[in-house]
Amino acid sequence: MSAMDPSMQTHRAACGGDGHCADSDSSVDLLTQLSSLQSDGLIEYGARLIVVGELLEAILVSLRPEMRADVRTAFGTRIAFRGREKTDSAAGEPRSPKRRGAL
């Protein structure tokens, strides 16, 4: 990771400007660093999901109502298929996709 990587900001703040803790060999310090990085990553991932959701909402609002209904139906079909696919594969039963169209 580069020194300018935002995910390292918390670690650098806790350990000084260079990012190296004096006693970074302890398990507690290493777990704290890992937790901090995972927390930052999770927050960034959530922010990306919010932005993508807002973008999709803006696109859907611009569609005609009948097109929105088609998108909703196709999306629901894909999600239902993927749900069945996961539960069937967990039970050891492979399924073949029966897709009419891609969304």
mmCIF file of N, CA and C in Angstrom:
data_model
loop_
_atom_site.group_PDB
_atom_site.id
_atom_site.type_symbol
_atom_site.label_atom_id
_atom_site.label_comp_id
_atom_site.label_asym_id
_atom_site.label_seq_id
_atom_site.Cartn_x
_atom_site.Cartn_y
_atom_site.Cartn_z
ATOM 1 N N MET A 1 0.840 -1.175 0.000
ATOM 2 C CA MET A 1 0.000 0.000 0.000
ATOM 3 C C MET A 1 0.884 1.236 0.000
ATOM 4 N N SER A 2 0.439 2.238 -0.674
ATOM 5 C CA SER A 2 1.227 3.461 -0.728
ATOM 6 C C SER A 2 1.042 4.265 0.550
ATOM 7 N N ALA A 3 1.959 5.196 0.772
ATOM 8 C CA ALA A 3 1.889 6.023 1.979
ATOM 9 C C ALA A 3 0.661 6.926 1.956
ATOM 10 N N MET A 4 0.097 7.182 0.781
ATOM 11 C CA MET A 4 -1.057 8.068 0.666
ATOM 12 C C MET A 4 -2.377 7.298 0.681
ATOM 13 N N ASP A 5 -2.326 5.990 0.860
ATOM 14 C CA ASP A 5 -3.525 5.174 0.869
ATOM 15 C C ASP A 5 -4.411 5.585 2.042
ATOM 16 N N PRO A 6 -5.687 5.966 1.794
ATOM 17 C CA PRO A 6 -6.557 6.423 2.877
ATOM 18 C C PRO A 6 -6.823 5.351 3.922
ATOM 19 N N SER A 7 -6.742 4.077 3.544
ATOM 20 C CA SER A 7 -7.010 3.021 4.514
ATOM 21 C C SER A 7 -5.937 2.941 5.583
ATOM 22 N N MET A 8 -4.790 3.563 5.347
ATOM 23 C CA MET A 8 -3.705 3.539 6.315
ATOM 24 C C MET A 8 -3.709 4.764 7.217
ATOM 25 N N GLN A 9 -4.624 5.718 7.000
ATOM 26 C CA GLN A 9 -4.630 6.950 7.780
ATOM 27 C C GLN A 9 -4.821 6.682 9.269
ATOM 28 N N THR A 10 -5.730 5.802 9.632
ATOM 29 C CA THR A 10 -5.972 5.508 11.039
ATOM 30 C C THR A 10 -4.741 4.898 11.674
ATOM 31 N N HIS A 11 -4.106 3.980 10.957
ATOM 32 C CA HIS A 11 -2.899 3.331 11.472
ATOM 33 C C HIS A 11 -1.781 4.350 11.659
ATOM 34 N N ARG A 12 -1.596 5.233 10.689
ATOM 35 C CA ARG A 12 -0.539 6.248 10.802
ATOM 36 C C ARG A 12 -0.823 7.193 11.959
ATOM 37 N N ALA A 13 -2.091 7.544 12.149
ATOM 38 C CA ALA A 13 -2.428 8.449 13.245
ATOM 39 C C ALA A 13 -2.136 7.800 14.594
ATOM 40 N N ALA A 14 -2.376 6.501 14.699
ATOM 41 C CA ALA A 14 -2.150 5.806 15.963
ATOM 42 C C ALA A 14 -0.679 5.538 16.221
ATOM 43 N N CYS A 15 0.115 5.387 15.165
ATOM 44 C CA CYS A 15 1.505 4.961 15.326
ATOM 45 C C CYS A 15 2.517 6.027 14.951
ATOM 46 N N GLY A 16 2.091 7.199 14.606
ATOM 47 C CA GLY A 16 3.035 8.237 14.205
ATOM 48 C C GLY A 16 3.011 8.418 12.702
ATOM 49 N N GLY A 17 3.680 9.450 12.230
ATOM 50 C CA GLY A 17 3.656 9.814 10.818
ATOM 51 C C GLY A 17 4.211 8.773 9.879
ATOM 52 N N ASP A 18 5.175 7.967 10.325
ATOM 53 C CA ASP A 18 5.775 6.995 9.417
ATOM 54 C C ASP A 18 4.969 5.703 9.322
ATOM 55 N N GLY A 19 3.986 5.504 10.195
ATOM 56 C CA GLY A 19 3.140 4.321 10.123
ATOM 57 C C GLY A 19 3.702 3.100 10.808
ATOM 58 N N HIS A 20 4.813 3.219 11.504
ATOM 59 C CA HIS A 20 5.413 2.077 12.184
ATOM 60 C C HIS A 20 5.318 2.269 13.686
ATOM 61 N N CYS A 21 4.708 1.317 14.371
ATOM 62 C CA CYS A 21 4.617 1.357 15.826
ATOM 63 C C CYS A 21 5.908 0.801 16.412
ATOM 64 N N ALA A 22 6.302 1.339 17.544
ATOM 65 C CA ALA A 22 7.532 0.882 18.189
ATOM 66 C C ALA A 22 7.411 -0.565 18.635
ATOM 67 N N ASP A 23 6.255 -0.949 19.145
ATOM 68 C CA ASP A 23 6.078 -2.318 19.625
ATOM 69 C C ASP A 23 5.032 -3.039 18.778
ATOM 70 N N SER A 24 5.182 -2.982 17.459
ATOM 71 C CA SER A 24 4.191 -3.557 16.554
ATOM 72 C C SER A 24 4.259 -5.070 16.495
ATOM 73 N N ASP A 25 5.150 -5.685 17.277
ATOM 74 C CA ASP A 25 5.262 -7.136 17.260
ATOM 75 C C ASP A 25 4.199 -7.815 18.115
ATOM 76 N N SER A 26 3.539 -7.076 18.997
ATOM 77 C CA SER A 26 2.555 -7.721 19.868
ATOM 78 C C SER A 26 1.299 -8.074 19.079
ATOM 79 N N SER A 27 0.660 -9.139 19.477
ATOM 80 C CA SER A 27 -0.554 -9.604 18.799
ATOM 81 C C SER A 27 -1.676 -8.585 18.902
ATOM 82 N N VAL A 28 -1.777 -7.923 20.031
ATOM 83 C CA VAL A 28 -2.837 -6.931 20.221
ATOM 84 C C VAL A 28 -2.671 -5.789 19.231
ATOM 85 N N ASP A 29 -1.439 -5.310 19.052
ATOM 86 C CA ASP A 29 -1.195 -4.224 18.106
ATOM 87 C C ASP A 29 -1.506 -4.660 16.682
ATOM 88 N N LEU A 30 -1.102 -5.877 16.333
ATOM 89 C CA LEU A 30 -1.367 -6.369 14.979
ATOM 90 C C LEU A 30 -2.864 -6.540 14.741
ATOM 91 N N LEU A 31 -3.582 -7.053 15.729
ATOM 92 C CA LEU A 31 -5.033 -7.196 15.586
ATOM 93 C C LEU A 31 -5.726 -5.843 15.515
ATOM 94 N N THR A 32 -5.224 -4.881 16.260
ATOM 95 C CA THR A 32 -5.778 -3.528 16.213
ATOM 96 C C THR A 32 -5.576 -2.919 14.835
ATOM 97 N N GLN A 33 -4.403 -3.109 14.269
ATOM 98 C CA GLN A 33 -4.117 -2.586 12.931
ATOM 99 C C GLN A 33 -5.028 -3.236 11.904
ATOM 100 N N LEU A 34 -5.169 -4.564 11.985
ATOM 101 C CA LEU A 34 -6.019 -5.281 11.041
ATOM 102 C C LEU A 34 -7.473 -4.831 11.173
ATOM 103 N N SER A 35 -7.939 -4.696 12.391
ATOM 104 C CA SER A 35 -9.308 -4.249 12.630
ATOM 105 C C SER A 35 -9.537 -2.858 12.060
ATOM 106 N N SER A 36 -8.563 -1.989 12.231
ATOM 107 C CA SER A 36 -8.663 -0.626 11.710
ATOM 108 C C SER A 36 -8.750 -0.635 10.187
ATOM 109 N N LEU A 37 -7.906 -1.431 9.553
ATOM 110 C CA LEU A 37 -7.921 -1.508 8.090
ATOM 111 C C LEU A 37 -9.239 -2.084 7.587
ATOM 112 N N GLN A 38 -9.732 -3.131 8.246
ATOM 113 C CA GLN A 38 -10.993 -3.735 7.825
ATOM 114 C C GLN A 38 -12.154 -2.768 8.034
ATOM 115 N N SER A 39 -12.128 -2.031 9.112
ATOM 116 C CA SER A 39 -13.173 -1.053 9.387
ATOM 117 C C SER A 39 -13.195 0.030 8.316
ATOM 118 N N ASP A 40 -12.025 0.550 7.981
ATOM 119 C CA ASP A 40 -11.940 1.574 6.936
ATOM 120 C C ASP A 40 -12.427 1.023 5.601
ATOM 121 N N GLY A 41 -12.032 -0.202 5.285
ATOM 122 C CA GLY A 41 -12.460 -0.822 4.033
ATOM 123 C C GLY A 41 -13.960 -1.019 3.979
ATOM 124 N N LEU A 42 -14.550 -1.417 5.098
ATOM 125 C CA LEU A 42 -15.992 -1.626 5.154
ATOM 126 C C LEU A 42 -16.750 -0.315 4.966
ATOM 127 N N ILE A 43 -16.251 0.744 5.564
ATOM 128 C CA ILE A 43 -16.875 2.064 5.403
ATOM 129 C C ILE A 43 -16.792 2.515 3.948
ATOM 130 N N GLU A 44 -15.634 2.325 3.317
ATOM 131 C CA GLU A 44 -15.476 2.705 1.911
ATOM 132 C C GLU A 44 -16.394 1.875 1.018
ATOM 133 N N TYR A 45 -16.522 0.580 1.293
ATOM 134 C CA TYR A 45 -17.396 -0.290 0.517
ATOM 135 C C TYR A 45 -18.850 0.165 0.657
ATOM 136 N N GLY A 46 -19.263 0.486 1.872
ATOM 137 C CA GLY A 46 -20.617 0.981 2.097
ATOM 138 C C GLY A 46 -20.888 2.267 1.343
ATOM 139 N N ALA A 47 -19.905 3.159 1.326
ATOM 140 C CA ALA A 47 -20.062 4.420 0.590
ATOM 141 C C ALA A 47 -20.216 4.153 -0.904
ATOM 142 N N ARG A 48 -19.461 3.204 -1.419
ATOM 143 C CA ARG A 48 -19.585 2.857 -2.844
ATOM 144 C C ARG A 48 -20.968 2.295 -3.143
ATOM 145 N N LEU A 49 -21.479 1.438 -2.256
ATOM 146 C CA LEU A 49 -22.818 0.881 -2.457
ATOM 147 C C LEU A 49 -23.881 1.974 -2.461
ATOM 148 N N ILE A 50 -23.735 2.955 -1.603
ATOM 149 C CA ILE A 50 -24.686 4.074 -1.567
ATOM 150 C C ILE A 50 -24.652 4.833 -2.883
ATOM 151 N N VAL A 51 -23.461 5.112 -3.395
ATOM 152 C CA VAL A 51 -23.327 5.849 -4.657
ATOM 153 C C VAL A 51 -23.933 5.053 -5.808
ATOM 154 N N VAL A 52 -23.653 3.754 -5.872
ATOM 155 C CA VAL A 52 -24.209 2.920 -6.941
ATOM 156 C C VAL A 52 -25.730 2.872 -6.828
ATOM 157 N N GLY A 53 -26.247 2.756 -5.623
ATOM 158 C CA GLY A 53 -27.694 2.751 -5.422
ATOM 159 C C GLY A 53 -28.346 4.043 -5.887
ATOM 160 N N GLU A 54 -27.724 5.169 -5.568
ATOM 161 C CA GLU A 54 -28.253 6.463 -6.006
ATOM 162 C C GLU A 54 -28.212 6.588 -7.527
ATOM 163 N N LEU A 55 -27.140 6.100 -8.140
ATOM 164 C CA LEU A 55 -27.029 6.134 -9.601
ATOM 165 C C LEU A 55 -28.131 5.295 -10.240
ATOM 166 N N LEU A 56 -28.345 4.091 -9.724
ATOM 167 C CA LEU A 56 -29.395 3.234 -10.266
ATOM 168 C C LEU A 56 -30.777 3.854 -10.078
ATOM 169 N N GLU A 57 -30.995 4.473 -8.944
ATOM 170 C CA GLU A 57 -32.278 5.148 -8.701
ATOM 171 C C GLU A 57 -32.498 6.267 -9.714
ATOM 172 N N ALA A 58 -31.454 7.049 -9.980
ATOM 173 C CA ALA A 58 -31.564 8.141 -10.952
ATOM 174 C C ALA A 58 -31.863 7.603 -12.349
ATOM 175 N N ILE A 59 -31.257 6.484 -12.698
ATOM 176 C CA ILE A 59 -31.506 5.884 -14.014
ATOM 177 C C ILE A 59 -32.939 5.369 -14.089
ATOM 178 N N LEU A 60 -33.390 4.662 -13.062
ATOM 179 C CA LEU A 60 -34.743 4.103 -13.076
ATOM 180 C C LEU A 60 -35.819 5.176 -13.122
ATOM 181 N N VAL A 61 -35.607 6.277 -12.447
ATOM 182 C CA VAL A 61 -36.592 7.360 -12.439
ATOM 183 C C VAL A 61 -36.783 7.922 -13.843
ATOM 184 N N SER A 62 -35.730 7.882 -14.648
ATOM 185 C CA SER A 62 -35.822 8.443 -15.996
ATOM 186 C C SER A 62 -36.502 7.499 -16.989
ATOM 187 N N LEU A 63 -36.754 6.250 -16.605
ATOM 188 C CA LEU A 63 -37.399 5.294 -17.509
ATOM 189 C C LEU A 63 -38.918 5.441 -17.476
ATOM 190 N N ARG A 64 -39.535 5.025 -18.576
ATOM 191 C CA ARG A 64 -40.994 4.995 -18.626
ATOM 192 C C ARG A 64 -41.499 3.928 -17.650
ATOM 193 N N PRO A 65 -42.720 4.076 -17.128
ATOM 194 C CA PRO A 65 -43.248 3.115 -16.140
ATOM 195 C C PRO A 65 -43.246 1.667 -16.625
ATOM 196 N N GLU A 66 -43.587 1.431 -17.898
ATOM 197 C CA GLU A 66 -43.602 0.045 -18.389
ATOM 198 C C GLU A 66 -42.187 -0.538 -18.464
ATOM 199 N N MET A 67 -41.203 0.304 -18.771
ATOM 200 C CA MET A 67 -39.816 -0.176 -18.778
ATOM 201 C C MET A 67 -39.351 -0.474 -17.353
ATOM 202 N N ARG A 68 -39.776 0.359 -16.402
ATOM 203 C CA ARG A 68 -39.434 0.105 -14.995
ATOM 204 C C ARG A 68 -39.998 -1.236 -14.545
ATOM 205 N N ALA A 69 -41.232 -1.517 -14.957
ATOM 206 C CA ALA A 69 -41.856 -2.794 -14.591
ATOM 207 C C ALA A 69 -41.079 -3.959 -15.199
ATOM 208 N N ASP A 70 -40.636 -3.806 -16.450
ATOM 209 C CA ASP A 70 -39.836 -4.857 -17.091
ATOM 210 C C ASP A 70 -38.522 -5.079 -16.355
ATOM 211 N N VAL A 71 -37.869 -3.994 -15.968
ATOM 212 C CA VAL A 71 -36.606 -4.099 -15.234
ATOM 213 C C VAL A 71 -36.842 -4.789 -13.897
ATOM 214 N N ARG A 72 -37.901 -4.395 -13.201
ATOM 215 C CA ARG A 72 -38.216 -4.993 -11.895
ATOM 216 C C ARG A 72 -38.462 -6.494 -12.037
ATOM 217 N N THR A 73 -39.212 -6.900 -13.062
ATOM 218 C CA THR A 73 -39.505 -8.315 -13.285
ATOM 219 C C THR A 73 -38.238 -9.093 -13.610
ATOM 220 N N ALA A 74 -37.427 -8.557 -14.522
ATOM 221 C CA ALA A 74 -36.187 -9.243 -14.904
ATOM 222 C C ALA A 74 -35.234 -9.357 -13.717
ATOM 223 N N PHE A 75 -35.141 -8.304 -12.928
ATOM 224 C CA PHE A 75 -34.263 -8.326 -11.760
ATOM 225 C C PHE A 75 -34.754 -9.356 -10.745
ATOM 226 N N GLY A 76 -36.056 -9.358 -10.486
ATOM 227 C CA GLY A 76 -36.621 -10.332 -9.548
ATOM 228 C C GLY A 76 -36.387 -11.763 -9.995
ATOM 229 N N THR A 77 -36.507 -12.009 -11.299
ATOM 230 C CA THR A 77 -36.263 -13.342 -11.843
ATOM 231 C C THR A 77 -34.813 -13.758 -11.643
ATOM 232 N N ARG A 78 -33.891 -12.841 -11.923
ATOM 233 C CA ARG A 78 -32.463 -13.158 -11.752
ATOM 234 C C ARG A 78 -32.124 -13.435 -10.296
ATOM 235 N N ILE A 79 -32.654 -12.628 -9.393
ATOM 236 C CA ILE A 79 -32.369 -12.814 -7.970
ATOM 237 C C ILE A 79 -32.954 -14.139 -7.487
ATOM 238 N N ALA A 80 -34.168 -14.453 -7.907
ATOM 239 C CA ALA A 80 -34.791 -15.719 -7.511
ATOM 240 C C ALA A 80 -33.976 -16.897 -8.035
ATOM 241 N N PHE A 81 -33.503 -16.809 -9.286
ATOM 242 C CA PHE A 81 -32.697 -17.888 -9.853
ATOM 243 C C PHE A 81 -31.402 -18.057 -9.075
ATOM 244 N N ARG A 82 -30.732 -16.949 -8.779
ATOM 245 C CA ARG A 82 -29.462 -17.040 -8.041
ATOM 246 C C ARG A 82 -29.679 -17.605 -6.642
ATOM 247 N N GLY A 83 -30.790 -17.264 -6.028
ATOM 248 C CA GLY A 83 -31.097 -17.823 -4.715
ATOM 249 C C GLY A 83 -31.305 -19.325 -4.782
ATOM 250 N N ARG A 84 -32.063 -19.778 -5.790
ATOM 251 C CA ARG A 84 -32.258 -21.221 -5.971
ATOM 252 C C ARG A 84 -30.946 -21.902 -6.310
ATOM 253 N N GLU A 85 -30.128 -21.245 -7.147
ATOM 254 C CA GLU A 85 -28.845 -21.814 -7.552
ATOM 255 C C GLU A 85 -27.951 -22.042 -6.331
ATOM 256 N N LYS A 86 -27.914 -21.080 -5.430
ATOM 257 C CA LYS A 86 -27.075 -21.210 -4.232
ATOM 258 C C LYS A 86 -27.599 -22.291 -3.300
ATOM 259 N N THR A 87 -28.910 -22.357 -3.093
ATOM 260 C CA THR A 87 -29.438 -23.376 -2.191
ATOM 261 C C THR A 87 -29.309 -24.761 -2.795
ATOM 262 N N ASP A 88 -29.480 -24.881 -4.115
ATOM 263 C CA ASP A 88 -29.329 -26.181 -4.763
ATOM 264 C C ASP A 88 -27.882 -26.639 -4.768
ATOM 265 N N SER A 89 -26.953 -25.719 -5.001
ATOM 266 C CA SER A 89 -25.543 -26.110 -5.015
ATOM 267 C C SER A 89 -25.089 -26.483 -3.607
ATOM 268 N N ALA A 90 -25.685 -25.872 -2.590
ATOM 269 C CA ALA A 90 -25.349 -26.244 -1.213
ATOM 270 C C ALA A 90 -25.844 -27.653 -0.918
ATOM 271 N N ALA A 91 -26.940 -28.049 -1.561
ATOM 272 C CA ALA A 91 -27.485 -29.389 -1.373
ATOM 273 C C ALA A 91 -26.843 -30.391 -2.325
ATOM 274 N N GLY A 92 -25.963 -29.932 -3.204
ATOM 275 C CA GLY A 92 -25.270 -30.825 -4.127
ATOM 276 C C GLY A 92 -26.006 -31.097 -5.416
ATOM 277 N N GLU A 93 -27.008 -30.304 -5.724
ATOM 278 C CA GLU A 93 -27.783 -30.483 -6.953
ATOM 279 C C GLU A 93 -27.486 -29.343 -7.917
ATOM 280 N N PRO A 94 -26.687 -29.589 -8.953
ATOM 281 C CA PRO A 94 -26.413 -28.506 -9.910
ATOM 282 C C PRO A 94 -27.652 -28.184 -10.731
ATOM 283 N N ARG A 95 -27.816 -26.911 -11.035
ATOM 284 C CA ARG A 95 -28.939 -26.456 -11.858
ATOM 285 C C ARG A 95 -28.400 -25.749 -13.082
ATOM 286 N N SER A 96 -29.119 -25.869 -14.166
ATOM 287 C CA SER A 96 -28.734 -25.135 -15.363
ATOM 288 C C SER A 96 -29.618 -23.902 -15.469
ATOM 289 N N PRO A 97 -29.032 -22.778 -15.877
ATOM 290 C CA PRO A 97 -29.832 -21.550 -15.984
ATOM 291 C C PRO A 97 -30.798 -21.616 -17.150
ATOM 292 N N LYS A 98 -31.998 -21.104 -16.927
ATOM 293 C CA LYS A 98 -33.010 -20.994 -17.982
ATOM 294 C C LYS A 98 -33.317 -19.520 -18.121
ATOM 295 N N ARG A 99 -32.472 -18.832 -18.851
ATOM 296 C CA ARG A 99 -32.589 -17.376 -18.968
ATOM 297 C C ARG A 99 -33.258 -17.009 -20.280
ATOM 298 N N ARG A 100 -34.199 -16.087 -20.185
ATOM 299 C CA ARG A 100 -34.835 -15.563 -21.389
ATOM 300 C C ARG A 100 -34.103 -14.350 -21.908
ATOM 301 N N GLY A 101 -33.520 -13.585 -21.033
ATOM 302 C CA GLY A 101 -32.816 -12.373 -21.436
ATOM 303 C C GLY A 101 -31.930 -11.909 -20.309
ATOM 304 N N ALA A 102 -30.962 -11.122 -20.656
ATOM 305 C CA ALA A 102 -30.044 -10.612 -19.636
ATOM 306 C C ALA A 102 -30.434 -9.198 -19.264
ATOM 307 N N LEU A 103 -30.189 -8.858 -18.038
ATOM 308 C CA LEU A 103 -30.444 -7.502 -17.550
ATOM 309 C C LEU A 103 -29.128 -6.824 -17.333
#
